C-alpha cells in the first residue's frame, strides 16, 4: 500500500476561483482525513511534499516548512487559479511554517486552521475563527489505542530474540534433557518479558492519564508493579524459588519502564528537555533492573548446579 | 487544568521577553497546548509546564520575543542520537512524533 500522495494542487468537489485553499502533507492519511472532513464542499487542496510524513512530524523535522510551502504555491501557479490571496494551513504545521514569510514570498496570507481537520467546517463557517478547544492538541483514548499495535510489534520482536537467548542458555545450564530444561528455565524470563510488554506497551498508553507520576517511566513502573502483583500468584509457584521470583519481578519492571519511557515519542505533549531529564535517572534504573533480572536468573542456575 | 496532560515540572526552555512582545497574539493561535494567555491586553506564559518545545510560537512571533530550544520529546530519538544514529523514524508514522 502506498502511503504518499503526489504533491500538487487537487480539487475537492468543483471549486472556483473564490474557494478556499487548504494545505496539507503528502501523507495519505493526512490527505484522506482532510477530504473526509469536508463532505459536499468545494475547495482546493494544496499538497506539499513532506516525504510522505504526517503534518506534525514533518513540521518538526522542517520538511513541512516555509520554503516548501512557498515553492509549492509558485509551482502550482496558485495566483492564476484563485482570485483571493489566503491559504489555510493545519495548525500543527506551525512549528515549521512562518506565516509572515509565506506572505512576503508569495503574497498569500497564511492562516492556521484548527489542529484537527474535523473542525474545519466549523472554522470555515465561522469566517476563519478557531475556538480555544480547536487549537488544542489532545491525546484521547482512541488515539492512544491506535498507537498500541505498532508498539507491540516492535517490542514482541525484541522479546522473542531475548527469550530465545534465555531458552538456549537454560538448556545448557540446567540439568536434564535440553528441551525440557530449556523450557523450564525460560518460563520466568519469557513471562516477565510478556508481562512487561503488556504493562509498558498496552496498560501504560491506555491508563496514561490515571497512572501516578508525571514521568512516563514512573507510570510504567506503576503499571508493571500492578501487573506483576496480579500475575505473581499464577507464575510464582512455577518459578524455582525466591531468587528467580525477584528476577522475574525486576524483569517485568525493567521492560515496562523502558517501553513506557519510549512512549514519550508517540505522545503529544512531551518536550525534549523533559525527556532528557527523565532519561537521566530512568535509563540507569532500567539497566540496573534488567541486570538484576538476568543476573539473578543466571546466578540461581549456576549455584544450583 | 482538568483534562490537560502535563509533563515534568520546571524543565522547558521557553522564554518570553515582554519588552519585545507587541501583543499580536499569534503565539496563542499556534500553540497546541494553550501555554500563552492574554491578560489585560498583554500576553504571558500561563502554563509553562504544558510546553512541548515544538517551536511554533517562536517561529511565528513577528517581534522575536520568544526563545525556546526546540526538539522532539522522544526517548528513542535521544537514544539513537546518543549512539550516533540519526533520529530516523523513532516511532509509528502517524504518531505525534518525528
Ligand atoms: S507572537 Fe510574539 S509579539 Fe505576538 S503576542 Fe506572542 S510573544 Fe508577543
Ligand atoms: S514551543 Fe510549542 S508548545 Fe511550547 S509554547 Fe511554543 S507553541 Fe506552545
PDB file of C-alpha atoms in Angstrom, chain A residues 44-303:
ATOM      1  CA  UNK A  44      -8.656  23.461  -3.350  1.00  0.00           C
ATOM      2  CA  UNK A  45      -6.215  21.172  -1.601  1.00  0.00           C
ATOM      3  CA  UNK A  46      -2.552  22.070  -1.931  1.00  0.00           C
ATOM      4  CA  UNK A  47      -0.444  19.023  -1.096  1.00  0.00           C
ATOM      5  CA  UNK A  48       3.124  19.892  -0.151  1.00  0.00           C
ATOM      6  CA  UNK A  49       5.987  17.414  -0.306  1.00  0.00           C
ATOM      7  CA  UNK A  50       6.725  16.179   3.221  1.00  0.00           C
ATOM      8  CA  UNK A  51       8.281  12.916   2.015  1.00  0.00           C
ATOM      9  CA  UNK A  52       5.138  11.046   2.997  1.00  0.00           C
ATOM     10  CA  UNK A  53       5.280  12.087   6.640  1.00  0.00           C
ATOM     11  CA  UNK A  54       2.319  13.448   8.577  1.00  0.00           C
ATOM     12  CA  UNK A  55       1.860  17.155   9.223  1.00  0.00           C
ATOM     13  CA  UNK A  56       3.183  17.398  12.767  1.00  0.00           C
ATOM     14  CA  UNK A  57       6.227  15.186  12.381  1.00  0.00           C
ATOM     15  CA  UNK A  58       7.089  16.873   9.105  1.00  0.00           C
ATOM     16  CA  UNK A  59       6.761  20.332  10.649  1.00  0.00           C
ATOM     17  CA  UNK A  60       9.061  19.268  13.490  1.00  0.00           C
ATOM     18  CA  UNK A  61      11.629  17.993  11.024  1.00  0.00           C
ATOM     19  CA  UNK A  62      11.265  21.058   8.829  1.00  0.00           C
ATOM     20  CA  UNK A  63      10.086  19.216   5.709  1.00  0.00           C
ATOM     21  CA  UNK A  64       6.669  20.841   6.126  1.00  0.00           C
ATOM     22  CA  UNK A  65       8.353  24.215   6.189  1.00  0.00           C
ATOM     23  CA  UNK A  66       8.128  27.752   4.886  1.00  0.00           C
ATOM     24  CA  UNK A  67      10.319  27.059   1.840  1.00  0.00           C
ATOM     25  CA  UNK A  68       8.331  24.039   0.723  1.00  0.00           C
ATOM     26  CA  UNK A  69       5.003  25.870   1.039  1.00  0.00           C
ATOM     27  CA  UNK A  70       6.346  28.870  -0.902  1.00  0.00           C
ATOM     28  CA  UNK A  71       7.806  26.651  -3.624  1.00  0.00           C
ATOM     29  CA  UNK A  72       4.607  24.631  -3.964  1.00  0.00           C
ATOM     30  CA  UNK A  73       2.385  27.723  -4.216  1.00  0.00           C
ATOM     31  CA  UNK A  74       4.596  29.022  -7.000  1.00  0.00           C
ATOM     32  CA  UNK A  75       4.982  25.682  -8.783  1.00  0.00           C
ATOM     33  CA  UNK A  76       1.218  25.221  -8.909  1.00  0.00           C
ATOM     34  CA  UNK A  77       0.612  28.744 -10.211  1.00  0.00           C
ATOM     35  CA  UNK A  78      -1.880  29.323  -7.424  1.00  0.00           C
ATOM     36  CA  UNK A  79      -2.017  33.041  -8.284  1.00  0.00           C
ATOM     37  CA  UNK A  80      -3.777  32.190 -11.531  1.00  0.00           C
ATOM     38  CA  UNK A  81      -6.097  29.563 -10.071  1.00  0.00           C
ATOM     39  CA  UNK A  82      -7.712  31.555  -7.288  1.00  0.00           C
ATOM     40  CA  UNK A  83      -8.726  35.198  -7.054  1.00  0.00           C
ATOM     41  CA  UNK A  84      -8.215  35.560  -3.303  1.00  0.00           C
ATOM     42  CA  UNK A  85      -4.860  35.519  -1.503  1.00  0.00           C
ATOM     43  CA  UNK A  86      -5.414  33.279   1.537  1.00  0.00           C
ATOM     44  CA  UNK A  87      -4.001  29.875   2.443  1.00  0.00           C
ATOM     45  CA  UNK A  88      -5.310  27.760   5.290  1.00  0.00           C
ATOM     46  CA  UNK A  89      -2.631  25.602   6.889  1.00  0.00           C
ATOM     47  CA  UNK A  90      -3.080  22.970   9.563  1.00  0.00           C
ATOM     48  CA  UNK A  91      -2.185  24.461  12.950  1.00  0.00           C
ATOM     49  CA  UNK A  92       0.238  21.632  13.608  1.00  0.00           C
ATOM     50  CA  UNK A  93       2.398  22.801  10.694  1.00  0.00           C
ATOM     51  CA  UNK A  94       3.228  25.986  12.623  1.00  0.00           C
ATOM     52  CA  UNK A  95       6.495  24.608  14.096  1.00  0.00           C
ATOM     53  CA  UNK A  96       7.814  24.521  10.527  1.00  0.00           C
ATOM     54  CA  UNK A  97       5.994  27.338   8.763  1.00  0.00           C
ATOM     55  CA  UNK A  98       6.451  31.041   9.450  1.00  0.00           C
ATOM     56  CA  UNK A  99       3.205  32.534   8.206  1.00  0.00           C
ATOM     57  CA  UNK A 100       4.582  36.025   7.655  1.00  0.00           C
ATOM     58  CA  UNK A 101       7.412  34.733   5.452  1.00  0.00           C
ATOM     59  CA  UNK A 102       4.918  32.858   3.285  1.00  0.00           C
ATOM     60  CA  UNK A 103       3.135  36.194   2.866  1.00  0.00           C
ATOM     61  CA  UNK A 104       6.366  38.005   1.969  1.00  0.00           C
ATOM     62  CA  UNK A 105       7.367  35.471  -0.647  1.00  0.00           C
ATOM     63  CA  UNK A 106       4.028  34.585  -2.220  1.00  0.00           C
ATOM     64  CA  UNK A 107       1.598  37.377  -1.360  1.00  0.00           C
ATOM     65  CA  UNK A 108      -0.690  34.789   0.223  1.00  0.00           C
ATOM     66  CA  UNK A 109      -1.808  35.337   3.804  1.00  0.00           C
ATOM     67  CA  UNK A 110      -1.221  32.074   5.635  1.00  0.00           C
ATOM     68  CA  UNK A 111      -3.793  31.325   8.305  1.00  0.00           C
ATOM     69  CA  UNK A 112      -3.508  28.456  10.719  1.00  0.00           C
ATOM     70  CA  UNK A 113      -6.704  26.433  10.811  1.00  0.00           C
ATOM     71  CA  UNK A 114      -7.707  24.038  13.571  1.00  0.00           C
ATOM     72  CA  UNK A 115      -5.500  21.211  14.898  1.00  0.00           C
ATOM     73  CA  UNK A 116      -7.997  18.584  13.834  1.00  0.00           C
ATOM     74  CA  UNK A 117      -9.278  18.516  10.232  1.00  0.00           C
ATOM     75  CA  UNK A 118     -12.712  17.552  11.574  1.00  0.00           C
ATOM     76  CA  UNK A 119     -13.124  21.076  12.932  1.00  0.00           C
ATOM     77  CA  UNK A 120     -12.540  22.644   9.510  1.00  0.00           C
ATOM     78  CA  UNK A 121     -16.202  23.090   8.523  1.00  0.00           C
ATOM     79  CA  UNK A 122     -16.886  24.972  11.761  1.00  0.00           C
ATOM     80  CA  UNK A 123     -13.699  27.009  11.303  1.00  0.00           C
ATOM     81  CA  UNK A 124     -14.595  27.941   7.722  1.00  0.00           C
ATOM     82  CA  UNK A 125     -18.217  28.750   8.558  1.00  0.00           C
ATOM     83  CA  UNK A 126     -17.119  30.995  11.405  1.00  0.00           C
ATOM     84  CA  UNK A 127     -15.074  33.049   8.960  1.00  0.00           C
ATOM     85  CA  UNK A 128     -11.647  31.575   9.777  1.00  0.00           C
ATOM     86  CA  UNK A 129     -12.129  31.603  13.508  1.00  0.00           C
ATOM     87  CA  UNK A 130     -10.981  28.717  15.696  1.00  0.00           C
ATOM     88  CA  UNK A 131     -12.267  28.241  19.213  1.00  0.00           C
ATOM     89  CA  UNK A 132      -9.785  27.613  22.018  1.00  0.00           C
ATOM     90  CA  UNK A 133     -10.714  23.934  22.017  1.00  0.00           C
ATOM     91  CA  UNK A 134      -9.925  23.643  18.288  1.00  0.00           C
ATOM     92  CA  UNK A 135      -6.434  24.993  18.962  1.00  0.00           C
ATOM     93  CA  UNK A 136      -5.546  22.260  21.459  1.00  0.00           C
ATOM     94  CA  UNK A 137      -3.770  19.054  20.577  1.00  0.00           C
ATOM     95  CA  UNK A 138      -5.383  16.423  22.754  1.00  0.00           C
ATOM     96  CA  UNK A 139      -4.429  12.816  23.311  1.00  0.00           C
ATOM     97  CA  UNK A 140      -7.697  10.917  23.662  1.00  0.00           C
ATOM     98  CA  UNK A 141      -8.037   7.217  24.376  1.00  0.00           C
ATOM     99  CA  UNK A 142      -8.871   6.461  20.736  1.00  0.00           C
ATOM    100  CA  UNK A 143      -5.587   7.954  19.598  1.00  0.00           C
ATOM    101  CA  UNK A 144      -3.623   6.156  22.302  1.00  0.00           C
ATOM    102  CA  UNK A 145      -5.240   2.839  21.340  1.00  0.00           C
ATOM    103  CA  UNK A 146      -4.276   3.326  17.695  1.00  0.00           C
ATOM    104  CA  UNK A 147      -0.617   3.507  18.709  1.00  0.00           C
ATOM    105  CA  UNK A 148      -0.584   0.192  20.581  1.00  0.00           C
ATOM    106  CA  UNK A 149      -0.237  -2.245  17.637  1.00  0.00           C
ATOM    107  CA  UNK A 150       2.975  -0.615  16.381  1.00  0.00           C
ATOM    108  CA  UNK A 151       4.470  -0.600  19.874  1.00  0.00           C
ATOM    109  CA  UNK A 152       3.513  -4.263  20.276  1.00  0.00           C
ATOM    110  CA  UNK A 153       5.047  -5.452  17.022  1.00  0.00           C
ATOM    111  CA  UNK A 154       8.360  -3.775  17.820  1.00  0.00           C
ATOM    112  CA  UNK A 155       8.608  -4.978  21.385  1.00  0.00           C
ATOM    113  CA  UNK A 156       7.436  -8.542  20.709  1.00  0.00           C
ATOM    114  CA  UNK A 157      10.124  -8.928  18.080  1.00  0.00           C
ATOM    115  CA  UNK A 158      12.809  -7.953  20.600  1.00  0.00           C
ATOM    116  CA  UNK A 159      11.233 -10.051  23.328  1.00  0.00           C
ATOM    117  CA  UNK A 160      11.370 -13.066  21.021  1.00  0.00           C
ATOM    118  CA  UNK A 161      15.091 -12.624  20.491  1.00  0.00           C
ATOM    119  CA  UNK A 162      15.829 -12.130  24.194  1.00  0.00           C
ATOM    120  CA  UNK A 163      13.639 -15.070  25.254  1.00  0.00           C
ATOM    121  CA  UNK A 164      15.487 -17.296  22.777  1.00  0.00           C
ATOM    122  CA  UNK A 165      18.790 -16.402  24.446  1.00  0.00           C
ATOM    123  CA  UNK A 166      17.387 -17.384  27.862  1.00  0.00           C
ATOM    124  CA  UNK A 167      15.967 -20.562  26.368  1.00  0.00           C
ATOM    125  CA  UNK A 168      19.240 -21.711  24.846  1.00  0.00           C
ATOM    126  CA  UNK A 169      21.286 -20.745  27.922  1.00  0.00           C
ATOM    127  CA  UNK A 170      18.804 -22.533  30.163  1.00  0.00           C
ATOM    128  CA  UNK A 171      19.023 -25.653  28.039  1.00  0.00           C
ATOM    129  CA  UNK A 172      22.764 -25.833  28.546  1.00  0.00           C
ATOM    130  CA  UNK A 173      22.934 -24.723  32.182  1.00  0.00           C
ATOM    131  CA  UNK A 174      20.151 -26.783  33.724  1.00  0.00           C
ATOM    132  CA  UNK A 175      20.423 -30.495  34.207  1.00  0.00           C
ATOM    133  CA  UNK A 176      18.354 -32.914  32.229  1.00  0.00           C
ATOM    134  CA  UNK A 177      17.369 -33.159  28.564  1.00  0.00           C
ATOM    135  CA  UNK A 178      17.966 -29.908  26.644  1.00  0.00           C
ATOM    136  CA  UNK A 179      14.391 -29.124  25.589  1.00  0.00           C
ATOM    137  CA  UNK A 180      12.834 -29.797  28.948  1.00  0.00           C
ATOM    138  CA  UNK A 181      15.328 -27.802  30.972  1.00  0.00           C
ATOM    139  CA  UNK A 182      15.331 -25.014  28.371  1.00  0.00           C
ATOM    140  CA  UNK A 183      11.559 -24.645  28.541  1.00  0.00           C
ATOM    141  CA  UNK A 184      11.564 -24.733  32.327  1.00  0.00           C
ATOM    142  CA  UNK A 185      14.362 -22.177  32.595  1.00  0.00           C
ATOM    143  CA  UNK A 186      12.868 -19.825  30.010  1.00  0.00           C
ATOM    144  CA  UNK A 187       9.417 -19.756  31.592  1.00  0.00           C
ATOM    145  CA  UNK A 188      10.310 -16.971  34.031  1.00  0.00           C
ATOM    146  CA  UNK A 189      12.109 -14.680  31.563  1.00  0.00           C
ATOM    147  CA  UNK A 190       9.536 -15.228  28.819  1.00  0.00           C
ATOM    148  CA  UNK A 191       6.570 -14.420  31.055  1.00  0.00           C
ATOM    149  CA  UNK A 192       8.459 -11.463  32.554  1.00  0.00           C
ATOM    150  CA  UNK A 193       9.076 -10.043  29.085  1.00  0.00           C
ATOM    151  CA  UNK A 194       5.463 -10.579  28.058  1.00  0.00           C
ATOM    152  CA  UNK A 195       4.213  -9.087  31.313  1.00  0.00           C
ATOM    153  CA  UNK A 196       6.496  -6.079  30.876  1.00  0.00           C
ATOM    154  CA  UNK A 197       5.212  -5.571  27.351  1.00  0.00           C
ATOM    155  CA  UNK A 198       1.584  -5.849  28.462  1.00  0.00           C
ATOM    156  CA  UNK A 199       2.214  -3.254  31.174  1.00  0.00           C
ATOM    157  CA  UNK A 200       4.513  -0.900  29.244  1.00  0.00           C
ATOM    158  CA  UNK A 201       3.080  -1.020  25.744  1.00  0.00           C
ATOM    159  CA  UNK A 202      -0.613  -1.638  26.491  1.00  0.00           C
ATOM    160  CA  UNK A 203      -1.593  -0.642  30.053  1.00  0.00           C
ATOM    161  CA  UNK A 204       0.569   2.495  30.099  1.00  0.00           C
ATOM    162  CA  UNK A 205      -0.914   4.054  26.925  1.00  0.00           C
ATOM    163  CA  UNK A 206      -4.448   3.090  27.942  1.00  0.00           C
ATOM    164  CA  UNK A 207      -4.173   4.264  31.557  1.00  0.00           C
ATOM    165  CA  UNK A 208      -1.856   7.223  30.833  1.00  0.00           C
ATOM    166  CA  UNK A 209      -3.932   9.952  32.481  1.00  0.00           C
ATOM    167  CA  UNK A 210      -4.628   7.865  35.580  1.00  0.00           C
ATOM    168  CA  UNK A 211      -1.259   6.303  36.337  1.00  0.00           C
ATOM    169  CA  UNK A 212       0.596   8.213  39.082  1.00  0.00           C
ATOM    170  CA  UNK A 213       3.590  10.395  38.294  1.00  0.00           C
ATOM    171  CA  UNK A 214       4.459  12.791  35.517  1.00  0.00           C
ATOM    172  CA  UNK A 215       7.456  10.948  34.091  1.00  0.00           C
ATOM    173  CA  UNK A 216       6.474   8.157  31.720  1.00  0.00           C
ATOM    174  CA  UNK A 217       8.943   5.816  33.400  1.00  0.00           C
ATOM    175  CA  UNK A 218       7.138   6.308  36.726  1.00  0.00           C
ATOM    176  CA  UNK A 219       3.844   5.477  35.055  1.00  0.00           C
ATOM    177  CA  UNK A 220       5.453   2.389  33.508  1.00  0.00           C
ATOM    178  CA  UNK A 221       6.803   1.248  36.875  1.00  0.00           C
ATOM    179  CA  UNK A 222       3.332   1.517  38.390  1.00  0.00           C
ATOM    180  CA  UNK A 223       1.748  -0.361  35.506  1.00  0.00           C
ATOM    181  CA  UNK A 224       4.452  -3.025  35.792  1.00  0.00           C
ATOM    182  CA  UNK A 225       4.084  -3.344  39.564  1.00  0.00           C
ATOM    183  CA  UNK A 226       0.310  -3.713  39.323  1.00  0.00           C
ATOM    184  CA  UNK A 227       0.621  -6.349  36.626  1.00  0.00           C
ATOM    185  CA  UNK A 228       3.389  -8.213  38.455  1.00  0.00           C
ATOM    186  CA  UNK A 229       1.324  -8.214  41.650  1.00  0.00           C
ATOM    187  CA  UNK A 230      -1.677  -9.594  39.826  1.00  0.00           C
ATOM    188  CA  UNK A 231       0.258 -12.262  37.912  1.00  0.00           C
ATOM    189  CA  UNK A 232       2.547 -13.425  40.713  1.00  0.00           C
ATOM    190  CA  UNK A 233       0.079 -15.894  42.315  1.00  0.00           C
ATOM    191  CA  UNK A 234      -0.080 -17.717  38.973  1.00  0.00           C
ATOM    192  CA  UNK A 235       3.566 -17.504  37.916  1.00  0.00           C
ATOM    193  CA  UNK A 236       5.262 -17.691  41.325  1.00  0.00           C
ATOM    194  CA  UNK A 237       4.660 -21.399  42.038  1.00  0.00           C
ATOM    195  CA  UNK A 238       6.135 -22.302  38.641  1.00  0.00           C
ATOM    196  CA  UNK A 239       9.411 -20.485  39.361  1.00  0.00           C
ATOM    197  CA  UNK A 240      12.254 -22.261  41.087  1.00  0.00           C
ATOM    198  CA  UNK A 241      12.499 -20.134  44.232  1.00  0.00           C
ATOM    199  CA  UNK A 242      12.960 -16.712  45.758  1.00  0.00           C
ATOM    200  CA  UNK A 243      15.882 -15.671  43.552  1.00  0.00           C
ATOM    201  CA  UNK A 244      14.021 -16.451  40.370  1.00  0.00           C
ATOM    202  CA  UNK A 245      10.920 -14.697  41.673  1.00  0.00           C
ATOM    203  CA  UNK A 246      12.869 -11.498  42.360  1.00  0.00           C
ATOM    204  CA  UNK A 247      14.477 -11.820  38.936  1.00  0.00           C
ATOM    205  CA  UNK A 248      11.048 -12.188  37.360  1.00  0.00           C
ATOM    206  CA  UNK A 249       9.667  -9.101  39.122  1.00  0.00           C
ATOM    207  CA  UNK A 250      12.656  -6.982  38.090  1.00  0.00           C
ATOM    208  CA  UNK A 251      12.237  -8.220  34.522  1.00  0.00           C
ATOM    209  CA  UNK A 252       8.625  -7.067  34.382  1.00  0.00           C
ATOM    210  CA  UNK A 253       9.553  -3.659  35.827  1.00  0.00           C
ATOM    211  CA  UNK A 254      12.589  -3.164  33.577  1.00  0.00           C
ATOM    212  CA  UNK A 255      10.668  -3.872  30.381  1.00  0.00           C
ATOM    213  CA  UNK A 256       7.579  -1.959  31.438  1.00  0.00           C
ATOM    214  CA  UNK A 257       9.602   1.106  32.472  1.00  0.00           C
ATOM    215  CA  UNK A 258      11.629   1.079  29.258  1.00  0.00           C
ATOM    216  CA  UNK A 259       8.619   0.749  26.968  1.00  0.00           C
ATOM    217  CA  UNK A 260       6.711   3.425  28.872  1.00  0.00           C
ATOM    218  CA  UNK A 261       9.715   5.743  28.531  1.00  0.00           C
ATOM    219  CA  UNK A 262       9.750   5.080  24.798  1.00  0.00           C
ATOM    220  CA  UNK A 263       6.092   6.025  24.596  1.00  0.00           C
ATOM    221  CA  UNK A 264       7.161   9.664  25.126  1.00  0.00           C
ATOM    222  CA  UNK A 265       7.879   9.755  21.404  1.00  0.00           C
ATOM    223  CA  UNK A 266       4.359   8.756  20.456  1.00  0.00           C
ATOM    224  CA  UNK A 267       2.702  11.058  22.958  1.00  0.00           C
ATOM    225  CA  UNK A 268       1.644  14.569  22.045  1.00  0.00           C
ATOM    226  CA  UNK A 269       2.912  16.635  24.914  1.00  0.00           C
ATOM    227  CA  UNK A 270       6.459  15.723  25.939  1.00  0.00           C
ATOM    228  CA  UNK A 271       9.321  18.192  25.488  1.00  0.00           C
ATOM    229  CA  UNK A 272      12.863  17.259  24.568  1.00  0.00           C
ATOM    230  CA  UNK A 273      14.224  18.925  27.725  1.00  0.00           C
ATOM    231  CA  UNK A 274      11.795  16.890  29.804  1.00  0.00           C
ATOM    232  CA  UNK A 275      12.633  13.611  28.101  1.00  0.00           C
ATOM    233  CA  UNK A 276      16.341  14.268  28.607  1.00  0.00           C
ATOM    234  CA  UNK A 277      15.777  14.951  32.310  1.00  0.00           C
ATOM    235  CA  UNK A 278      13.654  11.820  32.684  1.00  0.00           C
ATOM    236  CA  UNK A 279      16.222   9.668  30.909  1.00  0.00           C
ATOM    237  CA  UNK A 280      18.986  10.802  33.243  1.00  0.00           C
ATOM    238  CA  UNK A 281      17.540   8.665  36.022  1.00  0.00           C
ATOM    239  CA  UNK A 282      15.313   6.317  34.042  1.00  0.00           C
ATOM    240  CA  UNK A 283      17.946   4.738  31.818  1.00  0.00           C
ATOM    241  CA  UNK A 284      20.326   3.799  34.681  1.00  0.00           C
ATOM    242  CA  UNK A 285      17.375   2.427  36.656  1.00  0.00           C
ATOM    243  CA  UNK A 286      16.226   0.327  33.711  1.00  0.00           C
ATOM    244  CA  UNK A 287      19.726  -1.010  33.173  1.00  0.00           C
ATOM    245  CA  UNK A 288      20.047  -1.973  36.848  1.00  0.00           C
ATOM    246  CA  UNK A 289      16.634  -3.663  36.872  1.00  0.00           C
ATOM    247  CA  UNK A 290      17.482  -5.594  33.739  1.00  0.00           C
ATOM    248  CA  UNK A 291      20.854  -6.590  35.170  1.00  0.00           C
ATOM    249  CA  UNK A 292      19.173  -7.949  38.315  1.00  0.00           C
ATOM    250  CA  UNK A 293      16.660  -9.769  36.127  1.00  0.00           C
ATOM    251  CA  UNK A 294      19.318 -11.513  34.032  1.00  0.00           C
ATOM    252  CA  UNK A 295      21.907 -11.756  36.831  1.00  0.00           C
ATOM    253  CA  UNK A 296      19.715 -13.473  39.433  1.00  0.00           C
ATOM    254  CA  UNK A 297      18.346 -15.845  36.848  1.00  0.00           C
ATOM    255  CA  UNK A 298      21.872 -16.811  35.881  1.00  0.00           C
ATOM    256  CA  UNK A 299      23.094 -16.944  39.477  1.00  0.00           C
ATOM    257  CA  UNK A 300      20.275 -19.257  40.548  1.00  0.00           C
ATOM    258  CA  UNK A 301      21.244 -21.698  37.765  1.00  0.00           C
ATOM    259  CA  UNK A 302      24.995 -21.582  38.396  1.00  0.00           C
ATOM    260  CA  UNK A 303      24.571 -22.044  42.133  1.00  0.00           C
TER     261      UNK A 303
END
